[in-house]
Amino acid sequence: MMHLAKAYAARNSQSKLKPFVIKRREVGAYDVLIEIRYCGICHSDIHQARNEWGMSRYPMVPGHEIAGIVTKVGVKVRKFRIGDRVGVGCLVNSCRKCPECKKGFEQFCSTPIWTYGALEKGSKTPTYGGYSQRVVVDQNFVLRIPNNLPLDRAAPLLCAGITTYSPLRHWKAEKGKKVAVLGLGGLGHMAVKLARALGADVSVLSRSNQKKRDAKRLGAHHYYAMANSKNFDKLAKHFDLILNTVSVDLDWGKYLGLLKRDGSMVLLGVPEKSPAIHAFNLIGGRRHLTGSLIGGIRETQEMLNFCGRHKIACDIEKIPIQKVNQAYERIIKGDVRYRFVIDLASLR
Ligand code: NAP
Ligand code: ZN
Ligand code: ZN
């Protein structure tokens, strides 16, 4: 039996998101049917709805920060039961055979199936994301949300959480390390909470002073408004690690100067265009410029469990889906504290 689901979709790169009905596949032997309660709005949803990366497929139902309840399971499903609190992030499948998949790096598989804007294996039907009532996902790509985390505040962990947790772990944000979070938005605010919980000394590099109080409340030890150019001198050769979450062009070279010898700047944000970097920015100080992409399924579960243990969830503004286009405009202006989460009850 196919499942119809109400959704919101972009019909092309210029259009606003509007009501749309999608079909979800039958629940196969290894599938889980999830009634979606909440879905976070990631800046990537906007990039993709507007085709800013040049690879969008329409109609597009965005949304890869999904939290909901299992309402049906396939006959072979052993990992989940009806009533379980679960999440789905950016991936709903991968080849499962390549070296990356075997090591738990499904995000680096050469044939990942993204939660939206991709084609399913076999059937080649388009995948549609979480701005919808329900979704059918293979059990191996479904995550368990710890019982002590509210579903609405946990939803953005499925992208913003794992995207910041993974590089913080990989580049060893820990006691004795100075970590800077560049841009205090959806990703940035999670980076602050997680880096703090991992024991690092945490600084926020924001444009203005507007978010200073919030940053301290989120757990940052220090805060710098980078519109004040003196801060570039003050912080020269200061950080071990910079997580760059900014989604617009930026003078990365200037920020590389804030790294200590052997320090790393990790690109997380994906601007449309990127400025060139002078070799001296890297050579002088043996600095690293690198990037990171979400996280694999195993690490995503590890992150959720970590958040459960440390009682970490996202700071959200809950909206009905009818306000999604306004939310997009506010995100672009930087007017979000710190993640919009759609309450899918508004779709009924
Ligand atoms: P967001 O909530 O919009 O946050 C981005 C932050 O960038 C803003 O809050 C703002 O912080 C800062 N910023 C600096 N200059 C800006 C400007 N001119 N206009 C607007 N903001 C500016 O976005 P997000 O959801 O955290 O996503 C950030 C980026 O990461 C996006 O490009 C997204 O596509 C990408 N992303 C990557 C991955 C990955 O796996 N690598 C995963 C998810 C998202 P201040 O106000 O503090 O300056
Ligand atoms: Zn995302
Ligand atoms: Zn693979």
mmCIF file of N, CA, C and O and ligand atoms in Angstrom, residues 40-45 48 53 63-65 89-90 116 156 158-160 163 187 294 339, ligand 2:
data_model
loop_
_atom_site.group_PDB
_atom_site.id
_atom_site.type_symbol
_atom_site.label_atom_id
_atom_site.label_comp_id
_atom_site.label_asym_id
_atom_site.label_seq_id
_atom_site.Cartn_x
_atom_site.Cartn_y
_atom_site.Cartn_z
ATOM 1 N N GLY A 40 13.476 20.365 11.110
ATOM 2 C CA GLY A 40 14.252 21.595 11.180
ATOM 3 C C GLY A 40 14.454 22.178 9.784
ATOM 4 O O GLY A 40 14.374 21.471 8.779
ATOM 5 N N ILE A 41 14.713 23.487 9.740
ATOM 6 C CA ILE A 41 15.037 24.142 8.468
ATOM 7 C C ILE A 41 16.522 24.461 8.463
ATOM 8 O O ILE A 41 17.004 25.302 9.226
ATOM 9 N N CYS A 42 17.254 23.755 7.605
ATOM 10 C CA CYS A 42 18.694 23.947 7.466
ATOM 11 C C CYS A 42 18.934 24.961 6.343
ATOM 12 O O CYS A 42 18.158 25.029 5.393
ATOM 13 N N HIS A 43 20.026 25.720 6.464
ATOM 14 C CA HIS A 43 20.316 26.686 5.392
ATOM 15 C C HIS A 43 20.495 25.959 4.051
ATOM 16 O O HIS A 43 20.212 26.519 2.987
ATOM 17 N N SER A 44 20.920 24.701 4.095
ATOM 18 C CA SER A 44 21.060 23.927 2.856
ATOM 19 C C SER A 44 19.719 23.766 2.137
ATOM 20 O O SER A 44 19.681 23.657 0.908
ATOM 21 N N ASP A 45 18.616 23.724 2.893
ATOM 22 C CA ASP A 45 17.296 23.628 2.258
ATOM 23 C C ASP A 45 17.084 24.831 1.326
ATOM 24 O O ASP A 45 16.526 24.698 0.236
ATOM 25 N N GLN A 48 19.308 24.681 -1.767
ATOM 26 C CA GLN A 48 18.853 23.689 -2.736
ATOM 27 C C GLN A 48 17.508 24.059 -3.350
ATOM 28 O O GLN A 48 17.311 23.891 -4.552
ATOM 29 N N TRP A 53 23.350 25.485 -5.760
ATOM 30 C CA TRP A 53 24.482 24.590 -6.030
ATOM 31 C C TRP A 53 24.369 23.966 -7.412
ATOM 32 O O TRP A 53 25.184 23.112 -7.789
ATOM 33 N N GLY A 63 14.039 19.293 3.561
ATOM 34 C CA GLY A 63 13.929 18.841 4.947
ATOM 35 C C GLY A 63 14.740 17.598 5.246
ATOM 36 O O GLY A 63 14.376 16.502 4.813
ATOM 37 N N HIS A 64 15.845 17.780 6.003
ATOM 38 C CA HIS A 64 16.645 16.611 6.396
ATOM 39 C C HIS A 64 17.013 16.677 7.882
ATOM 40 O O HIS A 64 18.074 16.210 8.278
ATOM 41 N N GLU A 65 16.116 17.276 8.640
ATOM 42 C CA GLU A 65 16.267 17.249 10.105
ATOM 43 C C GLU A 65 14.942 16.744 10.664
ATOM 44 O O GLU A 65 14.141 17.505 11.195
ATOM 45 N N GLY A 89 18.293 11.913 9.039
ATOM 46 C CA GLY A 89 19.107 13.065 8.670
ATOM 47 C C GLY A 89 19.207 13.223 7.163
ATOM 48 O O GLY A 89 18.217 13.077 6.455
ATOM 49 N N CYS A 90 20.413 13.508 6.672
ATOM 50 C CA CYS A 90 20.594 13.853 5.256
ATOM 51 C C CYS A 90 20.606 12.649 4.333
ATOM 52 O O CYS A 90 20.499 12.795 3.126
ATOM 53 N N TYR A 116 16.425 14.181 0.242
ATOM 54 C CA TYR A 116 15.586 14.804 -0.789
ATOM 55 C C TYR A 116 16.453 15.211 -1.968
ATOM 56 O O TYR A 116 17.663 15.374 -1.837
ATOM 57 N N PRO A 156 16.848 19.213 14.824
ATOM 58 C CA PRO A 156 18.014 19.779 14.111
ATOM 59 C C PRO A 156 19.339 19.096 14.431
ATOM 60 O O PRO A 156 20.337 19.345 13.754
ATOM 61 N N LEU A 158 19.895 16.215 13.709
ATOM 62 C CA LEU A 158 20.106 15.281 12.597
ATOM 63 C C LEU A 158 20.922 15.888 11.464
ATOM 64 O O LEU A 158 21.469 15.159 10.639
ATOM 65 N N CYS A 159 21.010 17.228 11.406
ATOM 66 C CA CYS A 159 21.992 17.818 10.477
ATOM 67 C C CYS A 159 22.925 18.764 11.218
ATOM 68 O O CYS A 159 24.120 18.531 11.278
ATOM 69 N N ALA A 160 22.372 19.828 11.813
ATOM 70 C CA ALA A 160 23.249 20.808 12.484
ATOM 71 C C ALA A 160 24.088 20.135 13.572
ATOM 72 O O ALA A 160 25.261 20.480 13.764
ATOM 73 N N THR A 163 26.780 17.642 11.852
ATOM 74 C CA THR A 163 27.725 18.384 11.004
ATOM 75 C C THR A 163 28.783 19.106 11.834
ATOM 76 O O THR A 163 29.898 19.338 11.371
ATOM 77 N N LEU A 187 24.058 25.846 12.612
ATOM 78 C CA LEU A 187 25.236 25.019 12.858
ATOM 79 C C LEU A 187 26.058 25.598 14.002
ATOM 80 O O LEU A 187 26.508 24.876 14.902
ATOM 81 N N ILE A 294 28.519 16.464 6.909
ATOM 82 C CA ILE A 294 27.641 15.811 7.911
ATOM 83 C C ILE A 294 28.400 14.759 8.719
ATOM 84 O O ILE A 294 29.435 15.072 9.316
ATOM 85 N N ARG A 339 17.367 27.927 15.347
ATOM 86 C CA ARG A 339 16.907 27.049 14.283
ATOM 87 C C ARG A 339 15.393 27.128 14.217
ATOM 88 O O ARG A 339 14.726 27.022 15.256
HETATM 89 ZN ZN ZN B 2 21.512 20.461 6.657
#
